[in-house]
Amino acid sequence: MPEFRFGIRLRLILGFAAVLALSMIAAAVCTGFAAHREVSHIQDEQDRVRAGRIHSALADYYDEAGDWDGLQDFVNRIGFQSEREIVVLDADGVVVADNRPLRRRHDDRGHRVLFNAGIPRGPLPPPQYFTPIMSDGSEVGAVAIAAGRRGGPVYIFPDSHSDEPHDEEPPLTQFTERVNRSLIVAGFVAGVVGIILVLLLSRRILGSIGGLTAAARRLGGGDLSSRVNVKGSDEIAELGHAFNNMADAVEDSERQRRSMVADVAHELRTPLSNIQGHIEAMQDGLLQPDAATLDTVHRQTLYLNRLVSDLSLLAQTEAQELRLQLEHESIVDIAARVVDSFRPRAEAQSVRLDTDLPDGLPLLNLDRLRIEQALGNLVDNAIRHTPPGGSVTIAVGPHGDGVRVVVTDTGSGIPSDALPHVFDRLYRVDPSRERATGGAGLGLTIARRLVEAHGGIVWAESEERVGSRFGFDLPAHEH
Ligand code: ADP
């Protein structure tokens, strides 16, 4: 199952989505609320104006007729048209017209119609809902007007100014204005909530970045043990891990540099003090500057020379400054040349040199001199550690797309606890014995670096008192 990661990207998406959703909801709620309020406000206003018209129509009726006779028909009609329940009392409080209760139904064509359901009409509306009807300055009756709603009648008081022209703004302008105002409020609220959300969201991110900056400053200031405390698994945590890895690498290379300087100083000291000792002994007349003495001093200088050039080659490979002169080369040719150059030494040491160099191996992009040097170091070691009568075999063969080169000897072998370290810089299995035989513990390190510069790998197998197999694999790909 893929690991779910609550990364910064997801957090940002969720944060923005939340702010957006919140603003939409706030806007919708505010607008809906305002619209509802405004619509019912407008409806009330219209209801009162219509009730006012009914009220003045009744007063006109009385003015014209002089009494309330025949009012029931009139009330039925205007009540039906205006969908209002109307109860009219005369000056003595006697009911003169009542169109209640109105009922709704649908006609044949599906249109909704109102009809007067007739008696029983139910009790009279309470007195406070009646508005007096005036004629010639005296009260001639009273009317109660209601809209029949589901929960019971809702009484409407006539707007006494219904005849006067409204000089207020038209309701629609007011409506848009109020809706706009609530939209602005909604936007403001959503904005504030958004800012709070972003602040909460960014607090952790900025906190982690602050920690990283401080750690980087400490590292830059020379505190190589500076690390960040990584929390979570988001992108910042990844950056924190990358920083810690980088700091590990810096610390490690600094440690290596120090140990290298110490090791090199140590390696140089022995031959130098040998040379110094010989020269001082000659100056004091304790030693004759004869051929043998000079030869000893000369060998020490040769050793020093080789040590210095090995170290400088190693430094180049470590700084990735090694420039390879790549050409299409035959590994068989390279191996044959190396074998030829070691033949005199092998013979002098009574070590047999065998080869297995088949035809038909692919040509590879190689720096001939560097591969010769790497292979030379392996053959040199093998001959050096093989007693007279033993043998060293140099074999090449295909390996994947590339080639494998193997140097097998019947020499002393290497203890299994030392084997993993033989490619380490300045490592020697038995330092006291081996300085005399020539090596400073750089040969295999250099071989490894040269092979790795070609994209290859080196390896070693060994059994004590039986022999060793050192080899490297070179890939076919272009570098
Ligand atoms: P050096 O240049 O001193 O030989 P290397 O890096 O070449 O150093 O080798 C490291 C150590 O590995 C040596 O001290 C040596 O003891 C051991 N070694 C390398 N090759 C062989 C081998 N073919 N047989 C036995 N020991 C070996």
mmCIF file of N, CA, C and O in Angstrom, residues 294-376:
data_model
loop_
_atom_site.group_PDB
_atom_site.id
_atom_site.type_symbol
_atom_site.label_atom_id
_atom_site.label_comp_id
_atom_site.label_asym_id
_atom_site.label_seq_id
_atom_site.Cartn_x
_atom_site.Cartn_y
_atom_site.Cartn_z
ATOM 1 N N LEU A 294 74.541 3.858 -0.283
ATOM 2 C CA LEU A 294 73.825 4.772 -1.182
ATOM 3 C C LEU A 294 72.599 4.075 -1.794
ATOM 4 O O LEU A 294 71.558 4.698 -1.993
ATOM 5 N N ASP A 295 72.739 2.788 -2.048
ATOM 6 C CA ASP A 295 71.615 2.045 -2.611
ATOM 7 C C ASP A 295 70.431 2.022 -1.636
ATOM 8 O O ASP A 295 69.282 2.198 -2.031
ATOM 9 N N THR A 296 70.735 1.823 -0.349
ATOM 10 C CA THR A 296 69.661 1.838 0.665
ATOM 11 C C THR A 296 68.965 3.192 0.684
ATOM 12 O O THR A 296 67.726 3.280 0.675
ATOM 13 N N VAL A 297 69.797 4.249 0.697
ATOM 14 C CA VAL A 297 69.206 5.602 0.714
ATOM 15 C C VAL A 297 68.394 5.823 -0.551
ATOM 16 O O VAL A 297 67.270 6.372 -0.512
ATOM 17 N N HIS A 298 68.936 5.366 -1.679
ATOM 18 C CA HIS A 298 68.240 5.546 -2.944
ATOM 19 C C HIS A 298 66.887 4.844 -2.935
ATOM 20 O O HIS A 298 65.865 5.383 -3.378
ATOM 21 N N ARG A 299 66.828 3.606 -2.370
ATOM 22 C CA ARG A 299 65.557 2.875 -2.321
ATOM 23 C C ARG A 299 64.508 3.620 -1.481
ATOM 24 O O ARG A 299 63.334 3.632 -1.819
ATOM 25 N N GLN A 300 65.002 4.241 -0.400
ATOM 26 C CA GLN A 300 64.072 5.027 0.438
ATOM 27 C C GLN A 300 63.504 6.207 -0.355
ATOM 28 O O GLN A 300 62.320 6.518 -0.249
ATOM 29 N N THR A 301 64.383 6.848 -1.158
ATOM 30 C CA THR A 301 63.869 7.996 -1.936
ATOM 31 C C THR A 301 62.904 7.517 -3.011
ATOM 32 O O THR A 301 61.906 8.180 -3.289
ATOM 33 N N LEU A 302 63.183 6.321 -3.592
ATOM 34 C CA LEU A 302 62.247 5.780 -4.593
ATOM 35 C C LEU A 302 60.885 5.512 -3.952
ATOM 36 O O LEU A 302 59.833 5.801 -4.525
ATOM 37 N N TYR A 303 60.957 4.948 -2.733
ATOM 38 C CA TYR A 303 59.716 4.649 -2.016
ATOM 39 C C TYR A 303 58.930 5.940 -1.756
ATOM 40 O O TYR A 303 57.722 6.007 -1.980
ATOM 41 N N LEU A 304 59.694 6.971 -1.305
ATOM 42 C CA LEU A 304 59.057 8.268 -1.038
ATOM 43 C C LEU A 304 58.416 8.822 -2.301
ATOM 44 O O LEU A 304 57.286 9.342 -2.284
ATOM 45 N N ASN A 305 59.160 8.688 -3.397
ATOM 46 C CA ASN A 305 58.672 9.201 -4.666
ATOM 47 C C ASN A 305 57.360 8.526 -5.066
ATOM 48 O O ASN A 305 56.383 9.180 -5.446
ATOM 49 N N ARG A 306 57.345 7.189 -4.925
ATOM 50 C CA ARG A 306 56.137 6.451 -5.309
ATOM 51 C C ARG A 306 54.971 6.814 -4.391
ATOM 52 O O ARG A 306 53.827 7.006 -4.841
ATOM 53 N N LEU A 307 55.297 6.949 -3.098
ATOM 54 C CA LEU A 307 54.265 7.314 -2.126
ATOM 55 C C LEU A 307 53.634 8.656 -2.494
ATOM 56 O O LEU A 307 52.404 8.811 -2.509
ATOM 57 N N VAL A 308 54.506 9.628 -2.839
ATOM 58 C CA VAL A 308 54.002 10.964 -3.153
ATOM 59 C C VAL A 308 53.163 10.931 -4.424
ATOM 60 O O VAL A 308 52.081 11.526 -4.486
ATOM 61 N N SER A 309 53.608 10.172 -5.460
ATOM 62 C CA SER A 309 52.801 10.175 -6.686
ATOM 63 C C SER A 309 51.495 9.402 -6.481
ATOM 64 O O SER A 309 50.447 9.790 -7.013
ATOM 65 N N ASP A 310 51.546 8.313 -5.663
ATOM 66 C CA ASP A 310 50.295 7.609 -5.358
ATOM 67 C C ASP A 310 49.317 8.513 -4.626
ATOM 68 O O ASP A 310 48.122 8.540 -4.929
ATOM 69 N N LEU A 311 49.850 9.249 -3.660
ATOM 70 C CA LEU A 311 48.985 10.146 -2.881
ATOM 71 C C LEU A 311 48.381 11.216 -3.767
ATOM 72 O O LEU A 311 47.208 11.580 -3.613
ATOM 73 N N SER A 312 49.186 11.720 -4.701
ATOM 74 C CA SER A 312 48.650 12.793 -5.529
ATOM 75 C C SER A 312 47.594 12.235 -6.488
ATOM 76 O O SER A 312 46.567 12.878 -6.728
ATOM 77 N N LEU A 313 47.800 10.999 -6.986
ATOM 78 C CA LEU A 313 46.778 10.376 -7.832
ATOM 79 C C LEU A 313 45.492 10.147 -7.035
ATOM 80 O O LEU A 313 44.376 10.418 -7.499
ATOM 81 N N LEU A 314 45.675 9.685 -5.786
ATOM 82 C CA LEU A 314 44.528 9.444 -4.920
ATOM 83 C C LEU A 314 43.753 10.738 -4.659
ATOM 84 O O LEU A 314 42.521 10.767 -4.702
ATOM 85 N N ALA A 315 44.517 11.811 -4.416
ATOM 86 C CA ALA A 315 43.870 13.101 -4.166
ATOM 87 C C ALA A 315 43.069 13.532 -5.394
ATOM 88 O O ALA A 315 41.959 14.050 -5.258
ATOM 89 N N GLN A 316 43.623 13.281 -6.578
ATOM 90 C CA GLN A 316 42.901 13.642 -7.804
ATOM 91 C C GLN A 316 41.592 12.860 -7.912
ATOM 92 O O GLN A 316 40.547 13.424 -8.225
ATOM 93 N N THR A 317 41.667 11.544 -7.646
ATOM 94 C CA THR A 317 40.436 10.751 -7.777
ATOM 95 C C THR A 317 39.431 11.157 -6.708
ATOM 96 O O THR A 317 38.236 11.196 -6.961
ATOM 97 N N GLU A 318 39.913 11.505 -5.525
ATOM 98 C CA GLU A 318 38.989 11.909 -4.456
ATOM 99 C C GLU A 318 38.310 13.220 -4.782
ATOM 100 O O GLU A 318 37.159 13.442 -4.451
ATOM 101 N N ALA A 319 39.030 14.125 -5.428
ATOM 102 C CA ALA A 319 38.449 15.426 -5.768
ATOM 103 C C ALA A 319 37.707 15.352 -7.098
ATOM 104 O O ALA A 319 37.292 16.378 -7.617
ATOM 105 N N GLN A 320 37.526 14.128 -7.615
ATOM 106 C CA GLN A 320 36.850 13.920 -8.896
ATOM 107 C C GLN A 320 37.515 14.721 -10.010
ATOM 108 O O GLN A 320 36.871 15.173 -10.942
ATOM 109 N N GLU A 321 38.827 14.915 -9.892
ATOM 110 C CA GLU A 321 39.521 15.725 -10.883
ATOM 111 C C GLU A 321 40.228 14.867 -11.923
ATOM 112 O O GLU A 321 40.881 15.380 -12.821
ATOM 113 N N LEU A 322 40.092 13.553 -11.742
ATOM 114 C CA LEU A 322 40.801 12.658 -12.648
ATOM 115 C C LEU A 322 40.179 12.744 -14.041
ATOM 116 O O LEU A 322 38.993 12.500 -14.216
ATOM 117 N N ARG A 323 41.015 13.120 -15.031
ATOM 118 C CA ARG A 323 40.500 13.212 -16.406
ATOM 119 C C ARG A 323 40.851 11.924 -17.131
ATOM 120 O O ARG A 323 42.021 11.599 -17.292
ATOM 121 N N LEU A 324 39.821 11.194 -17.537
ATOM 122 C CA LEU A 324 40.081 9.934 -18.232
ATOM 123 C C LEU A 324 40.216 10.202 -19.729
ATOM 124 O O LEU A 324 39.455 10.974 -20.297
ATOM 125 N N GLN A 325 41.242 9.573 -20.347
ATOM 126 C CA GLN A 325 41.413 9.667 -21.810
ATOM 127 C C GLN A 325 40.743 8.447 -22.402
ATOM 128 O O GLN A 325 41.383 7.416 -22.590
ATOM 129 N N LEU A 326 39.460 8.528 -22.683
ATOM 130 C CA LEU A 326 38.723 7.327 -23.097
ATOM 131 C C LEU A 326 38.913 7.033 -24.580
ATOM 132 O O LEU A 326 38.819 7.925 -25.414
ATOM 133 N N GLU A 327 39.214 5.751 -24.854
ATOM 134 C CA GLU A 327 39.352 5.285 -26.253
ATOM 135 C C GLU A 327 38.717 3.908 -26.298
ATOM 136 O O GLU A 327 38.573 3.256 -25.263
ATOM 137 N N HIS A 328 38.381 3.454 -27.521
ATOM 138 C CA HIS A 328 37.929 2.064 -27.665
ATOM 139 C C HIS A 328 39.132 1.164 -27.471
ATOM 140 O O HIS A 328 40.061 1.197 -28.274
ATOM 141 N N GLU A 329 39.134 0.399 -26.391
ATOM 142 C CA GLU A 329 40.315 -0.410 -26.072
ATOM 143 C C GLU A 329 39.913 -1.863 -25.900
ATOM 144 O O GLU A 329 38.799 -2.170 -25.457
ATOM 145 N N SER A 330 40.888 -2.757 -26.185
ATOM 146 C CA SER A 330 40.659 -4.182 -25.954
ATOM 147 C C SER A 330 41.255 -4.524 -24.597
ATOM 148 O O SER A 330 42.445 -4.294 -24.337
ATOM 149 N N ILE A 331 40.444 -5.071 -23.716
ATOM 150 C CA ILE A 331 40.915 -5.419 -22.379
ATOM 151 C C ILE A 331 41.973 -6.526 -22.461
ATOM 152 O O ILE A 331 42.873 -6.610 -21.622
ATOM 153 N N VAL A 332 41.881 -7.364 -23.509
ATOM 154 C CA VAL A 332 42.870 -8.444 -23.684
ATOM 155 C C VAL A 332 44.250 -7.831 -23.956
ATOM 156 O O VAL A 332 45.255 -8.254 -23.365
ATOM 157 N N ASP A 333 44.303 -6.798 -24.816
ATOM 158 C CA ASP A 333 45.575 -6.123 -25.101
ATOM 159 C C ASP A 333 46.168 -5.520 -23.832
ATOM 160 O O ASP A 333 47.351 -5.627 -23.554
ATOM 161 N N ILE A 334 45.280 -4.867 -23.070
ATOM 162 C CA ILE A 334 45.741 -4.215 -21.836
ATOM 163 C C ILE A 334 46.331 -5.262 -20.889
ATOM 164 O O ILE A 334 47.445 -5.122 -20.369
ATOM 165 N N ALA A 335 45.586 -6.382 -20.696
ATOM 166 C CA ALA A 335 46.040 -7.426 -19.779
ATOM 167 C C ALA A 335 47.362 -8.019 -20.275
ATOM 168 O O ALA A 335 48.289 -8.253 -19.478
ATOM 169 N N ALA A 336 47.484 -8.225 -21.592
ATOM 170 C CA ALA A 336 48.712 -8.820 -22.141
ATOM 171 C C ALA A 336 49.911 -7.912 -21.869
ATOM 172 O O ALA A 336 51.002 -8.384 -21.493
ATOM 173 N N ARG A 337 49.708 -6.614 -22.043
ATOM 174 C CA ARG A 337 50.803 -5.668 -21.800
ATOM 175 C C ARG A 337 51.241 -5.705 -20.336
ATOM 176 O O ARG A 337 52.423 -5.696 -20.015
ATOM 177 N N VAL A 338 50.235 -5.757 -19.419
ATOM 178 C CA VAL A 338 50.567 -5.787 -17.987
ATOM 179 C C VAL A 338 51.346 -7.070 -17.666
ATOM 180 O O VAL A 338 52.371 -7.039 -16.971
ATOM 181 N N VAL A 339 50.871 -8.207 -18.207
ATOM 182 C CA VAL A 339 51.539 -9.489 -17.948
ATOM 183 C C VAL A 339 52.990 -9.419 -18.426
ATOM 184 O O VAL A 339 53.917 -9.809 -17.700
ATOM 185 N N ASP A 340 53.200 -8.874 -19.629
ATOM 186 C CA ASP A 340 54.555 -8.766 -20.167
ATOM 187 C C ASP A 340 55.462 -7.953 -19.247
ATOM 188 O O ASP A 340 56.611 -8.321 -18.997
ATOM 189 N N SER A 341 54.899 -6.840 -18.727
ATOM 190 C CA SER A 341 55.762 -5.973 -17.921
ATOM 191 C C SER A 341 56.119 -6.623 -16.583
ATOM 192 O O SER A 341 57.132 -6.280 -15.976
ATOM 193 N N PHE A 342 55.298 -7.585 -16.110
ATOM 194 C CA PHE A 342 55.601 -8.223 -14.821
ATOM 195 C C PHE A 342 56.371 -9.537 -14.968
ATOM 196 O O PHE A 342 56.807 -10.116 -13.980
ATOM 197 N N ARG A 343 56.513 -9.999 -16.212
ATOM 198 C CA ARG A 343 57.125 -11.310 -16.399
ATOM 199 C C ARG A 343 58.538 -11.408 -15.774
ATOM 200 O O ARG A 343 58.818 -12.356 -15.020
ATOM 201 N N PRO A 344 59.414 -10.389 -16.028
ATOM 202 C CA PRO A 344 60.759 -10.485 -15.432
ATOM 203 C C PRO A 344 60.715 -10.621 -13.912
ATOM 204 O O PRO A 344 61.413 -11.443 -13.325
ATOM 205 N N ARG A 345 59.831 -9.851 -13.272
ATOM 206 C CA ARG A 345 59.760 -9.910 -11.806
ATOM 207 C C ARG A 345 59.262 -11.255 -11.320
ATOM 208 O O ARG A 345 59.742 -11.812 -10.337
ATOM 209 N N ALA A 346 58.259 -11.787 -12.032
ATOM 210 C CA ALA A 346 57.714 -13.085 -11.633
ATOM 211 C C ALA A 346 58.794 -14.155 -11.755
ATOM 212 O O ALA A 346 58.960 -14.999 -10.856
ATOM 213 N N GLU A 347 59.546 -14.085 -12.867
ATOM 214 C CA GLU A 347 60.610 -15.076 -13.061
ATOM 215 C C GLU A 347 61.658 -14.968 -11.970
ATOM 216 O O GLU A 347 62.090 -15.969 -11.388
ATOM 217 N N ALA A 348 62.025 -13.711 -11.671
ATOM 218 C CA ALA A 348 63.032 -13.500 -10.639
ATOM 219 C C ALA A 348 62.574 -14.081 -9.315
ATOM 220 O O ALA A 348 63.384 -14.509 -8.484
ATOM 221 N N GLN A 349 61.244 -14.105 -9.111
ATOM 222 C CA GLN A 349 60.710 -14.586 -7.834
ATOM 223 C C GLN A 349 60.250 -16.039 -7.930
ATOM 224 O O GLN A 349 59.619 -16.546 -6.999
ATOM 225 N N SER A 350 60.531 -16.664 -9.087
ATOM 226 C CA SER A 350 60.108 -18.044 -9.356
ATOM 227 C C SER A 350 58.600 -18.228 -9.196
ATOM 228 O O SER A 350 58.131 -19.210 -8.608
ATOM 229 N N VAL A 351 57.864 -17.257 -9.655
ATOM 230 C CA VAL A 351 56.402 -17.373 -9.630
ATOM 231 C C VAL A 351 55.938 -17.522 -11.078
ATOM 232 O O VAL A 351 56.391 -16.785 -11.957
ATOM 233 N N ARG A 352 55.074 -18.538 -11.315
ATOM 234 C CA ARG A 352 54.617 -18.750 -12.682
ATOM 235 C C ARG A 352 53.492 -17.755 -13.000
ATOM 236 O O ARG A 352 52.597 -17.535 -12.180
ATOM 237 N N LEU A 353 53.570 -17.167 -14.202
ATOM 238 C CA LEU A 353 52.498 -16.241 -14.615
ATOM 239 C C LEU A 353 51.657 -16.936 -15.682
ATOM 240 O O LEU A 353 52.144 -17.231 -16.758
ATOM 241 N N ASP A 354 50.376 -17.249 -15.352
ATOM 242 C CA ASP A 354 49.491 -17.866 -16.343
ATOM 243 C C ASP A 354 48.481 -16.834 -16.828
ATOM 244 O O ASP A 354 48.148 -15.893 -16.104
ATOM 245 N N THR A 355 47.983 -17.050 -18.054
ATOM 246 C CA THR A 355 46.976 -16.102 -18.567
ATOM 247 C C THR A 355 45.826 -16.863 -19.191
ATOM 248 O O THR A 355 45.971 -17.988 -19.655
ATOM 249 N N ASP A 356 44.675 -16.237 -19.162
ATOM 250 C CA ASP A 356 43.505 -16.746 -19.896
ATOM 251 C C ASP A 356 42.889 -15.533 -20.570
ATOM 252 O O ASP A 356 42.088 -14.810 -19.979
ATOM 253 N N LEU A 357 43.334 -15.280 -21.819
ATOM 254 C CA LEU A 357 42.918 -14.064 -22.514
ATOM 255 C C LEU A 357 42.209 -14.441 -23.816
ATOM 256 O O LEU A 357 42.816 -14.477 -24.875
ATOM 257 N N PRO A 358 40.900 -14.730 -23.756
ATOM 258 C CA PRO A 358 40.178 -15.196 -24.947
ATOM 259 C C PRO A 358 39.949 -14.080 -25.959
ATOM 260 O O PRO A 358 39.997 -12.899 -25.600
ATOM 261 N N ASP A 359 39.680 -14.479 -27.208
ATOM 262 C CA ASP A 359 39.350 -13.497 -28.248
ATOM 263 C C ASP A 359 37.866 -13.153 -28.164
ATOM 264 O O ASP A 359 37.100 -13.837 -27.497
ATOM 265 N N GLY A 360 37.504 -12.130 -28.895
ATOM 266 C CA GLY A 360 36.076 -11.828 -29.111
ATOM 267 C C GLY A 360 35.411 -11.048 -28.003
ATOM 268 O O GLY A 360 34.186 -10.957 -27.957
ATOM 269 N N LEU A 361 36.209 -10.487 -27.088
ATOM 270 C CA LEU A 361 35.576 -9.651 -26.057
ATOM 271 C C LEU A 361 35.291 -8.264 -26.638
ATOM 272 O O LEU A 361 36.019 -7.800 -27.515
ATOM 273 N N PRO A 362 34.237 -7.643 -26.154
ATOM 274 C CA PRO A 362 33.892 -6.330 -26.728
ATOM 275 C C PRO A 362 34.959 -5.287 -26.412
ATOM 276 O O PRO A 362 35.627 -5.352 -25.375
ATOM 277 N N LEU A 363 35.099 -4.325 -27.325
ATOM 278 C CA LEU A 363 35.974 -3.171 -27.039
ATOM 279 C C LEU A 363 35.208 -2.251 -26.092
ATOM 280 O O LEU A 363 34.007 -2.069 -26.234
ATOM 281 N N LEU A 364 35.915 -1.707 -25.115
ATOM 282 C CA LEU A 364 35.243 -0.818 -24.161
ATOM 283 C C LEU A 364 35.876 0.558 -24.202
ATOM 284 O O LEU A 364 37.043 0.705 -24.583
ATOM 285 N N ASN A 365 35.106 1.529 -23.780
ATOM 286 C CA ASN A 365 35.614 2.897 -23.671
ATOM 287 C C ASN A 365 36.446 3.011 -22.407
ATOM 288 O O ASN A 365 35.900 3.108 -21.306
ATOM 289 N N LEU A 366 37.756 2.989 -22.534
ATOM 290 C CA LEU A 366 38.606 2.949 -21.344
ATOM 291 C C LEU A 366 39.752 3.931 -21.475
ATOM 292 O O LEU A 366 40.153 4.288 -22.589
ATOM 293 N N ASP A 367 40.281 4.315 -20.327
ATOM 294 C CA ASP A 367 41.561 5.024 -20.297
ATOM 295 C C ASP A 367 42.618 3.927 -20.099
ATOM 296 O O ASP A 367 42.757 3.381 -19.002
ATOM 297 N N ARG A 368 43.364 3.605 -21.174
ATOM 298 C CA ARG A 368 44.244 2.432 -21.166
ATOM 299 C C ARG A 368 45.250 2.481 -20.013
ATOM 300 O O ARG A 368 45.402 1.529 -19.265
ATOM 301 N N LEU A 369 45.887 3.638 -19.857
ATOM 302 C CA LEU A 369 46.935 3.737 -18.836
ATOM 303 C C LEU A 369 46.381 3.528 -17.434
ATOM 304 O O LEU A 369 47.017 2.885 -16.594
ATOM 305 N N ARG A 370 45.182 4.053 -17.183
ATOM 306 C CA ARG A 370 44.595 3.941 -15.842
ATOM 307 C C ARG A 370 44.208 2.493 -15.550
ATOM 308 O O ARG A 370 44.398 2.007 -14.433
ATOM 309 N N ILE A 371 43.629 1.804 -16.538
ATOM 310 C CA ILE A 371 43.250 0.404 -16.310
ATOM 311 C C ILE A 371 44.519 -0.457 -16.175
ATOM 312 O O ILE A 371 44.581 -1.371 -15.344
ATOM 313 N N GLU A 372 45.548 -0.122 -16.970
ATOM 314 C CA GLU A 372 46.820 -0.851 -16.818
ATOM 315 C C GLU A 372 47.357 -0.669 -15.402
ATOM 316 O O GLU A 372 47.846 -1.613 -14.774
ATOM 317 N N GLN A 373 47.233 0.556 -14.910
ATOM 318 C CA GLN A 373 47.734 0.840 -13.556
ATOM 319 C C GLN A 373 46.939 0.052 -12.508
ATOM 320 O O GLN A 373 47.520 -0.543 -11.589
ATOM 321 N N ALA A 374 45.604 0.014 -12.648
ATOM 322 C CA ALA A 374 44.759 -0.708 -11.689
ATOM 323 C C ALA A 374 45.109 -2.199 -11.709
ATOM 324 O O ALA A 374 45.338 -2.820 -10.662
ATOM 325 N N LEU A 375 45.164 -2.764 -12.915
ATOM 326 C CA LEU A 375 45.471 -4.181 -13.035
ATOM 327 C C LEU A 375 46.904 -4.453 -12.559
ATOM 328 O O LEU A 375 47.164 -5.456 -11.865
ATOM 329 N N GLY A 376 47.815 -3.529 -12.903
ATOM 330 C CA GLY A 376 49.207 -3.659 -12.463
ATOM 331 C C GLY A 376 49.300 -3.752 -10.948
ATOM 332 O O GLY A 376 50.052 -4.573 -10.402
#
